[in-house]
CSV table of C-alpha atoms in Angstrom, one decimal:
chain,number,residue,atom,x,y,z
A,1417,UNK,CA,-21.1,24.0,1.9
A,1418,UNK,CA,-21.1,20.3,2.9
A,1419,UNK,CA,-19.9,19.1,-0.4
A,1420,UNK,CA,-17.2,21.8,-0.4
A,1421,UNK,CA,-15.9,20.9,3.0
A,1422,UNK,CA,-15.9,17.2,2.2
A,1423,UNK,CA,-14.1,17.8,-1.1
A,1424,UNK,CA,-11.5,19.9,0.8
A,1425,UNK,CA,-11.0,17.0,3.3
A,1426,UNK,CA,-10.7,14.4,0.5
A,1427,UNK,CA,-8.1,16.6,-1.3
A,1428,UNK,CA,-6.2,17.0,2.0
A,1429,UNK,CA,-6.1,13.3,2.7
A,1430,UNK,CA,-5.1,12.5,-0.9
A,1431,UNK,CA,-2.3,15.1,-0.7
A,1432,UNK,CA,-0.8,13.9,2.6
A,1433,UNK,CA,-1.4,10.1,2.0
A,1434,UNK,CA,2.1,9.1,0.9
A,1435,UNK,CA,4.0,11.6,3.2
A,1436,UNK,CA,2.1,10.3,6.2
A,1437,UNK,CA,2.8,6.8,5.2
A,1438,UNK,CA,6.5,7.5,4.9
A,1439,UNK,CA,6.5,9.1,8.3
A,1440,UNK,CA,4.7,6.1,9.8
A,1441,UNK,CA,7.4,3.8,8.4
A,1442,UNK,CA,10.1,6.2,9.8
A,1443,UNK,CA,8.4,6.0,13.2
A,1444,UNK,CA,8.4,2.1,13.0
A,1445,UNK,CA,12.1,2.0,12.2
A,1446,UNK,CA,13.0,4.5,14.9
A,1447,UNK,CA,10.8,2.7,17.5
A,1448,UNK,CA,12.2,-0.7,16.6
A,1449,UNK,CA,15.7,0.6,16.8
A,1450,UNK,CA,15.0,2.1,20.2
A,1451,UNK,CA,13.5,-1.1,21.5
A,1452,UNK,CA,15.9,-3.6,20.1
A,1453,UNK,CA,19.1,-1.6,20.8
A,1454,UNK,CA,18.5,-1.3,24.5
A,1455,UNK,CA,22.1,-0.4,25.2
A,1456,UNK,CA,22.3,2.5,22.7
A,1457,UNK,CA,24.3,5.5,23.7
A,1458,UNK,CA,22.6,8.5,25.3
A,1459,UNK,CA,23.1,10.6,22.2
A,1460,UNK,CA,21.6,8.0,19.9
A,1461,UNK,CA,18.7,7.5,22.2
A,1462,UNK,CA,18.1,11.3,22.3
A,1463,UNK,CA,18.1,11.4,18.5
A,1464,UNK,CA,15.6,8.5,18.2
A,1465,UNK,CA,13.4,10.1,20.8
A,1466,UNK,CA,13.4,13.4,18.9
A,1467,UNK,CA,12.4,11.5,15.7
A,1468,UNK,CA,9.5,9.7,17.5
A,1469,UNK,CA,8.2,13.0,19.0
A,1470,UNK,CA,8.6,14.8,15.7
A,1471,UNK,CA,6.5,12.2,13.9
A,1472,UNK,CA,3.9,12.4,16.7
A,1473,UNK,CA,3.7,16.1,16.2
A,1474,UNK,CA,3.1,15.8,12.5
A,1475,UNK,CA,0.4,13.2,13.1
A,1476,UNK,CA,-1.2,15.6,15.6
A,1477,UNK,CA,-1.2,18.4,13.1
A,1478,UNK,CA,-2.7,16.2,10.4
A,1479,UNK,CA,-5.4,15.0,12.7
A,1480,UNK,CA,-6.3,18.6,13.7
A,1481,UNK,CA,-6.4,19.7,10.1
A,1482,UNK,CA,-8.7,16.9,9.1
A,1483,UNK,CA,-10.9,17.5,12.1
A,1484,UNK,CA,-11.2,21.1,11.1
A,1485,UNK,CA,-12.0,20.3,7.4
A,1486,UNK,CA,-14.7,17.6,8.4
A,1487,UNK,CA,-18.2,19.0,8.3
A,1488,UNK,CA,-19.7,16.3,10.6
A,1489,UNK,CA,-17.1,16.4,13.3
A,1490,UNK,CA,-18.8,13.8,15.6
A,1491,UNK,CA,-18.9,11.2,12.8
A,1492,UNK,CA,-15.2,12.1,12.0
A,1493,UNK,CA,-14.1,11.4,15.6
A,1494,UNK,CA,-16.0,8.0,15.5
A,1495,UNK,CA,-14.5,6.9,12.2
A,1496,UNK,CA,-11.0,7.9,13.2
A,1497,UNK,CA,-11.0,6.7,16.8
A,1498,UNK,CA,-7.6,5.0,16.5
A,1499,UNK,CA,-6.1,8.3,15.1
A,1500,UNK,CA,-7.5,10.1,18.1
A,1501,UNK,CA,-6.0,7.6,20.5
A,1502,UNK,CA,-2.7,7.9,18.7
A,1503,UNK,CA,-2.4,11.6,19.3
A,1504,UNK,CA,-4.0,11.6,22.8
A,1505,UNK,CA,-1.8,9.0,24.3
A,1506,UNK,CA,1.8,10.0,23.5
A,1507,UNK,CA,2.8,9.9,27.1
A,1508,UNK,CA,2.1,6.2,27.2
A,1509,UNK,CA,5.2,5.1,25.4
A,1510,UNK,CA,4.1,1.7,24.4
A,1511,UNK,CA,0.9,3.0,22.8
A,1512,UNK,CA,2.7,5.3,20.4
A,1513,UNK,CA,2.9,2.3,18.1
A,1514,UNK,CA,-0.9,2.9,17.5
A,1515,UNK,CA,0.2,5.6,15.0
A,1516,UNK,CA,1.1,2.8,12.7
A,1517,UNK,CA,-2.6,2.2,12.1
A,1518,UNK,CA,-2.3,4.8,9.5
A,1519,UNK,CA,-0.1,2.5,7.5
A,1520,UNK,CA,-2.9,-0.1,7.5
A,1521,UNK,CA,-5.4,2.5,6.5
A,1522,UNK,CA,-3.3,3.8,3.6
A,1523,UNK,CA,-2.5,0.4,2.3
A,1524,UNK,CA,-6.1,-0.5,2.5
A,1525,UNK,CA,-7.2,2.6,0.6
A,1526,UNK,CA,-4.4,2.1,-2.0
A,1527,UNK,CA,-5.3,-1.5,-2.7
A,1528,UNK,CA,-9.0,-1.7,-1.9
A,1529,UNK,CA,-9.8,-2.1,-5.6
A,1530,UNK,CA,-7.3,-5.0,-5.9
A,1531,UNK,CA,-7.4,-6.5,-2.5
A,1532,UNK,CA,-9.2,-9.6,-3.6
A,1533,UNK,CA,-6.9,-10.3,-6.5
A,1534,UNK,CA,-3.9,-9.9,-4.0
A,1535,UNK,CA,-5.5,-11.3,-0.9
A,1536,UNK,CA,-2.5,-13.4,0.0
A,1537,UNK,CA,-0.1,-10.4,-0.2
A,1538,UNK,CA,-2.5,-8.1,1.6
A,1539,UNK,CA,-3.2,-10.5,4.5
A,1540,UNK,CA,0.4,-11.5,4.8
A,1541,UNK,CA,1.6,-7.9,5.0
A,1542,UNK,CA,-1.0,-6.9,7.6
A,1543,UNK,CA,-0.3,-10.0,9.7
A,1544,UNK,CA,3.6,-9.2,9.6
A,1545,UNK,CA,3.1,-5.6,10.4
A,1546,UNK,CA,0.6,-6.2,13.4
A,1547,UNK,CA,3.0,-9.0,14.7
A,1548,UNK,CA,6.0,-6.7,14.6
A,1549,UNK,CA,4.3,-3.8,16.2
A,1550,UNK,CA,2.8,-5.9,19.0
A,1551,UNK,CA,6.1,-7.7,19.7
A,1552,UNK,CA,8.0,-4.4,19.9
A,1553,UNK,CA,5.4,-2.9,22.2
A,1554,UNK,CA,5.2,-5.8,24.7
A,1555,UNK,CA,9.0,-6.2,24.8
A,1556,UNK,CA,9.4,-2.5,25.5
A,1557,UNK,CA,6.8,-2.7,28.4
A,1558,UNK,CA,8.0,-6.0,29.9
A,1559,UNK,CA,11.7,-6.7,29.7
A,1560,UNK,CA,12.9,-4.6,32.7
A,1561,UNK,CA,10.2,-5.9,35.0
A,1562,UNK,CA,11.4,-8.2,37.8
A,1563,UNK,CA,9.0,-11.0,37.2
A,1564,UNK,CA,9.0,-10.6,33.3
A,1565,UNK,CA,8.6,-13.7,31.2
A,1566,UNK,CA,9.1,-11.7,28.0
A,1567,UNK,CA,12.7,-10.4,28.0
A,1568,UNK,CA,13.9,-10.9,24.4
A,1569,UNK,CA,12.5,-10.2,21.0
A,1570,UNK,CA,12.1,-13.9,20.1
A,1571,UNK,CA,10.1,-14.3,23.3
A,1572,UNK,CA,7.9,-11.3,22.4
A,1573,UNK,CA,7.4,-12.6,18.9
A,1574,UNK,CA,6.5,-16.1,20.1
A,1575,UNK,CA,4.0,-14.6,22.6
A,1576,UNK,CA,2.5,-12.4,19.8
A,1577,UNK,CA,2.0,-15.4,17.5
A,1578,UNK,CA,0.4,-17.5,20.1
A,1579,UNK,CA,-1.8,-14.7,21.3
A,1580,UNK,CA,-2.9,-13.6,17.8
A,1581,UNK,CA,-3.8,-17.2,16.8
A,1582,UNK,CA,-5.8,-17.6,20.0
A,1583,UNK,CA,-3.6,-20.6,21.0
A,1584,UNK,CA,-2.2,-19.0,24.1
A,1585,UNK,CA,0.3,-21.6,25.5
A,1586,UNK,CA,0.9,-19.6,28.7
A,1587,UNK,CA,4.6,-20.0,28.8
A,1588,UNK,CA,5.0,-16.3,28.0
A,1589,UNK,CA,2.6,-13.6,29.4
A,1590,UNK,CA,2.7,-9.9,30.2
A,1591,UNK,CA,2.9,-8.9,33.9
A,1592,UNK,CA,2.9,-5.1,33.6
A,1593,UNK,CA,-0.2,-2.9,33.1
A,1594,UNK,CA,1.1,-1.6,29.8
A,1595,UNK,CA,1.9,-5.1,28.6
A,1596,UNK,CA,-1.5,-6.3,29.4
A,1597,UNK,CA,-3.0,-3.4,27.6
A,1598,UNK,CA,-1.0,-4.3,24.5
A,1599,UNK,CA,-2.2,-7.9,24.9
A,1600,UNK,CA,-5.8,-6.8,25.1
A,1601,UNK,CA,-5.4,-4.7,22.0
A,1602,UNK,CA,-3.7,-7.6,20.2
A,1603,UNK,CA,-6.4,-10.1,21.1
A,1604,UNK,CA,-9.1,-7.7,19.8
A,1605,UNK,CA,-7.0,-7.0,16.7
A,1606,UNK,CA,-6.3,-10.6,16.1
A,1607,UNK,CA,-10.0,-11.4,16.1
A,1608,UNK,CA,-10.7,-8.5,13.8
A,1609,UNK,CA,-7.9,-9.6,11.4
A,1610,UNK,CA,-9.3,-13.1,11.3
A,1611,UNK,CA,-12.7,-11.7,10.5
A,1612,UNK,CA,-11.3,-9.5,7.7
A,1613,UNK,CA,-9.3,-12.5,6.2
A,1614,UNK,CA,-12.4,-14.7,6.3
A,1615,UNK,CA,-14.7,-12.0,4.8
A,1616,UNK,CA,-12.2,-11.1,2.1
A,1617,UNK,CA,-11.7,-14.7,1.1
A,1618,UNK,CA,-15.4,-15.4,1.0
A,1619,UNK,CA,-16.1,-12.2,-1.0
A,1620,UNK,CA,-13.3,-13.2,-3.4
A,1621,UNK,CA,-14.7,-16.7,-3.8
A,1622,UNK,CA,-18.2,-15.3,-4.5
A,1623,UNK,CA,-16.9,-13.0,-7.2
A,1624,UNK,CA,-14.9,-15.9,-8.8
A,1625,UNK,CA,-18.1,-18.1,-8.8
A,1626,UNK,CA,-20.2,-15.3,-10.1
A,1627,UNK,CA,-17.7,-14.7,-12.9
A,1628,UNK,CA,-17.7,-18.4,-13.8
A,1629,UNK,CA,-21.5,-18.4,-13.8
A,1630,UNK,CA,-21.7,-15.3,-16.1
A,1631,UNK,CA,-19.1,-16.9,-18.4
A,1632,UNK,CA,-21.2,-20.0,-18.6
A,1633,UNK,CA,-24.3,-18.0,-19.5
A,1634,UNK,CA,-22.4,-16.1,-22.2
A,1635,UNK,CA,-21.1,-19.4,-23.6
A,1636,UNK,CA,-24.6,-20.9,-23.6
A,1637,UNK,CA,-25.9,-17.7,-25.4
A,1638,UNK,CA,-23.2,-18.1,-28.0
A,1639,UNK,CA,-23.9,-21.8,-28.5
A,1640,UNK,CA,-27.6,-20.9,-29.1
A,1641,UNK,CA,-26.7,-18.3,-31.6
A,1642,UNK,CA,-24.4,-20.6,-33.4
A,1643,UNK,CA,-27.1,-23.3,-33.5
A,1644,UNK,CA,-29.6,-20.9,-35.0
A,1645,UNK,CA,-27.1,-19.8,-37.7
A,1646,UNK,CA,-26.3,-23.5,-38.5
A,1647,UNK,CA,-30.0,-24.2,-38.8
A,1648,UNK,CA,-30.5,-21.3,-41.3
A,1649,UNK,CA,-27.5,-22.5,-43.3
A,1650,UNK,CA,-28.9,-26.1,-43.5
A,1651,UNK,CA,-32.2,-24.7,-44.6
A,1652,UNK,CA,-30.5,-22.7,-47.4
A,1653,UNK,CA,-28.4,-25.7,-48.5
A,1654,UNK,CA,-31.5,-27.9,-48.7
A,1655,UNK,CA,-33.2,-25.3,-50.8
A,1656,UNK,CA,-30.2,-25.1,-53.2
A,1657,UNK,CA,-29.8,-28.9,-53.4
A,1658,UNK,CA,-33.4,-29.5,-54.3
A,1659,UNK,CA,-33.5,-26.8,-57.0
A,1660,UNK,CA,-36.7,-25.7,-58.8
A,1661,UNK,CA,-39.6,-28.1,-58.5
A,1662,UNK,CA,-40.7,-30.0,-61.7
A,1663,UNK,CA,-43.5,-28.3,-63.7
A,1664,UNK,CA,-42.7,-24.9,-62.3
A,1665,UNK,CA,-41.5,-22.2,-64.8
A,1666,UNK,CA,-38.3,-20.8,-63.5
A,1667,UNK,CA,-39.0,-17.5,-65.2
A,1668,UNK,CA,-42.4,-17.2,-63.6
């Protein structure tokens, strides 16, 4: 029963992997449009809001379906904590961007076998995505506050880069509760991202060094084999050059 349920869960995740990724990208585009186009018409704003809530509804259905298929439901909740937060916090507008965690999950699953060969592309893509999401979220939370220091997208992007890199100049900082919550998540995420980058590069270097060592061992074995063959050839050549010994009957 356990294997059957886990197999069903795996099939479901494989079946919806790309559709959910596409929806996450749609969500990002709609959210970015809504945040950056602050003076959008009422009709356009309503359309974007419908798109965002529609994507949230699909993610909710997906989470419930996977939860139902999971045999060990407690372990499933722990392993998919961000997914749970994404469907439980839709009323906190700035945190809806957490649903884009699915994009990172899908990309990691798709390229986990090739991540070390494409470490630069992978790390660069994750960094850009996290920076964009954090910038949009903090701008959405901050710009209309009376004491806000983050009122434009360039301000938000600058704050994100300084926060993620742990530099923290202090010229831009969130003053709202939502903005500070985004900041806390970004700081934790930045540390985690740096850890992933360091671990990935270290693992890649170890594999490269291991490959070089194995290649050297194979080369040494081939050299020893060639030396043995050369020694046999020399011995045969010496025997042919010397010919039959004097006084020995070649017929006998």
